[in-house]
Amino acid sequence: MSIDGQPESSFELFKQIADSKGMKFLNELHGRSFSLKIFRMNAVALIEAALHVSDPDHGMALMMDKNREAGQQAHRELNRHLHNFTTSAMTLVDHTRVFMKKGYADTEVYAAYEAQISGTFSDDPVSQFVQKLRNYMVHRGLPNSVMFFDLQNGSGEGASVQTGIRLETASLLQWDGWSPPARKYIKAAGDALEIRRFAEEYLTRVNRFHAVLEDALHRFHSEDCRQLELLQERRRRSLAAEDAAQHGEGNEGVELRPKAQTRSEREVRLDEMRAVTEAASVSIVNTIKEITHRKHETDFPSQHHVTVTLTDAEIIGEIVFWGPDAEGVQTLSYITREGKTFGLSERDYEAVPTLVEAVLAVPWAAKLFSPKFVEDAFLAWSRSKFLDPAAGPFANALLTAADEQITPVDVWLPIAHLEIEDAITFGPVKIAPITDAMMSDLERKAVATVRENPERIADAFQQIRKDIQGWAAVVVPMVAEPLLAEQVALLLGRDVVNLFRFFSPGAPHLSMLCPTALAGADLIPGSKVMFIKDAGLSALTSKMAGGEVVRWRLRIRELPNLNKMGLSLAGRLVAAEGLNEFEAAVRASLITYSKGTTFSDPLDRLGHALAAIEGVLLKHTMEPIEFNVADRMSFILSPSPGERQKITQNVRQAYRMRTRHRAAPLSASETEALEVFVFQVHTVLVNVLSNIPTFHSRGEFIDAVDRHGTA
């Protein structure tokens, strides 16, 4: 309440929020984050450049004489990134010092900040080296660097190659501006300093330091932030009250409509339909006119074989067709009266889709009607209205057609190459087996509805049994007219199968093809090859795609293990509506990865796996892609530095293979690396899926991964 006892307005609360200590703290913290993020981006860019050169394939190529210009450019780029790295490091130091002294001098948080600086940076050799390197580059010039190539014999594993660019320590030590810890660090390195190593070490120290500092600042301002949250909650309630008042709701003592006059839902819907259709529908009817069609002329008789001849007696309902009138204008003919044809010109017909859009803009109508249903209902009504001007409004005809056709129905979508022992629930749908008993029951009911030729029903069911009996099916409960029910069920069923396929036994394995798909969309690729020599055809080969084809048979006893992998959680992602940002990202990545399992080409599989992992491990497209994906995958998969390094190397190799020329088949080593990568992506996605109850956005999840990885 305000001072005078009146409810606070949302605008008054907005001003209080803007002036609050909590909001000022968050704004200052946001401003401070720019220097930190600039440093991190420069650090990542330097590390990526160093990694690029340390890749033996690239490093050895850069040292070849024919690639001299590329090698020189690699040197220039690395020095550019090194300059930006050291400069932004010192900028961050200066900005943080000013920020703390200006806002927190003489507080306990400032004393803790200075103690942390002393413990983290003041006597730390690598920190002192990086910070003094900036002064070296400003006052003395670029440090001498050399591209190297080392061949080392491993014990029983063959030789290993190392390439990269190092800083020569001899020239660095000639400068007298180093602090004692920095000089100690240079001497300890021997003849050369590896750029990537000191960049990663310093980045880790900075990340830890600022994580601790930010936690301390939040604790210092905890009461300010609590008061801010209270103000924001009061403003949310105020906005809701103002919105309710604006729409005439929640007014105590005011009865907007006496209960005795409460109308049925159908009457309310009828009024809504009349409001959006009455004028437009009548206007279209007024444009209906007689159509004289151009006589069909041909220069030669058609040679098509006529297999069916229709008579007037066999045609059910009015004929609806498009064609040119006598003047060549396209027209829709759909009304006959006294031997004459009537309809709409192409230009007048343009108002029909507009009318359909107006109907479907009403929320409840969009859930019940397809555009085709509304258009067909309109054409039927406009025909009646043209022939009998006393016919009622289109809204009545539309709702009557809806009453006749909209009933609850279960839409069954057969799934090829999937058998299931018993029905299971998967989010809002079921996945159930199409059994012999079910087909027999359906056949019995169909036979009971016909009086003549029941054997035709038996023949039809015999073919249906051959096509789909034994498969699983997605069972979608619907309340809509048949065409919309089919369209919505197919879209939902496609996503259901894509999510479900992620848990197939073959999904983590490059060598296995998972053809599970909605019946009709399933495909097992293969090849046919003819070998022709001078003497003629010497051979014709026909084979399926390489690898093992997984025809999935799911037993109920396997469900507990699948639920441990996240099957039940994936069911929560079936319907896209209402998902938060993190859930939507996980849903998209699971579907993308799963689609890749249906391709036999390993590079197609790779492309889908990369797109899937980028969808959950990148905050946005401005992040360095390869570096962050590699690091974050390694953070999730292993706590061991050695294992993490192997994982990041594998990810970088996968990114190189994405741009690989497809003319030659993959080598054995490439196939092995890709097999490992695909398996690890699947493992990471299982981990990500398990976190959907915890996080609401990709940013929250990725921040947690980064904190875990740098802890």
Short mmCIF file of N, CA and C in Angstrom, two decimals, residues 129-130 138 322 339 363 430 472:
data_model
loop_
_atom_site.label_atom_id
_atom_site.label_comp_id
_atom_site.label_asym_id
_atom_site.label_seq_id
_atom_site.Cartn_x
_atom_site.Cartn_y
_atom_site.Cartn_z
N PHE A 129 54.10 -13.39 -14.29
CA PHE A 129 54.65 -13.41 -15.64
C PHE A 129 53.67 -12.80 -16.64
N VAL A 130 52.40 -13.23 -16.60
CA VAL A 130 51.40 -12.71 -17.55
C VAL A 130 51.23 -11.21 -17.37
N VAL A 138 54.60 -3.71 -24.30
CA VAL A 138 54.37 -2.28 -24.51
C VAL A 138 55.70 -1.53 -24.64
N TRP A 322 -10.84 -26.16 -60.45
CA TRP A 322 -10.27 -24.92 -60.97
C TRP A 322 -10.07 -25.06 -62.48
N GLY A 339 -28.55 -26.27 -64.83
CA GLY A 339 -27.63 -26.56 -65.91
C GLY A 339 -26.51 -25.54 -66.08
N PRO A 363 -8.44 -18.68 -30.63
CA PRO A 363 -7.64 -19.77 -30.05
C PRO A 363 -8.32 -21.13 -30.02
N LYS A 430 0.97 -42.68 -25.75
CA LYS A 430 1.36 -44.05 -25.43
C LYS A 430 2.09 -44.65 -26.63
N ALA A 472 5.14 -51.53 -33.22
CA ALA A 472 4.61 -50.61 -32.20
C ALA A 472 3.94 -49.44 -32.91
#
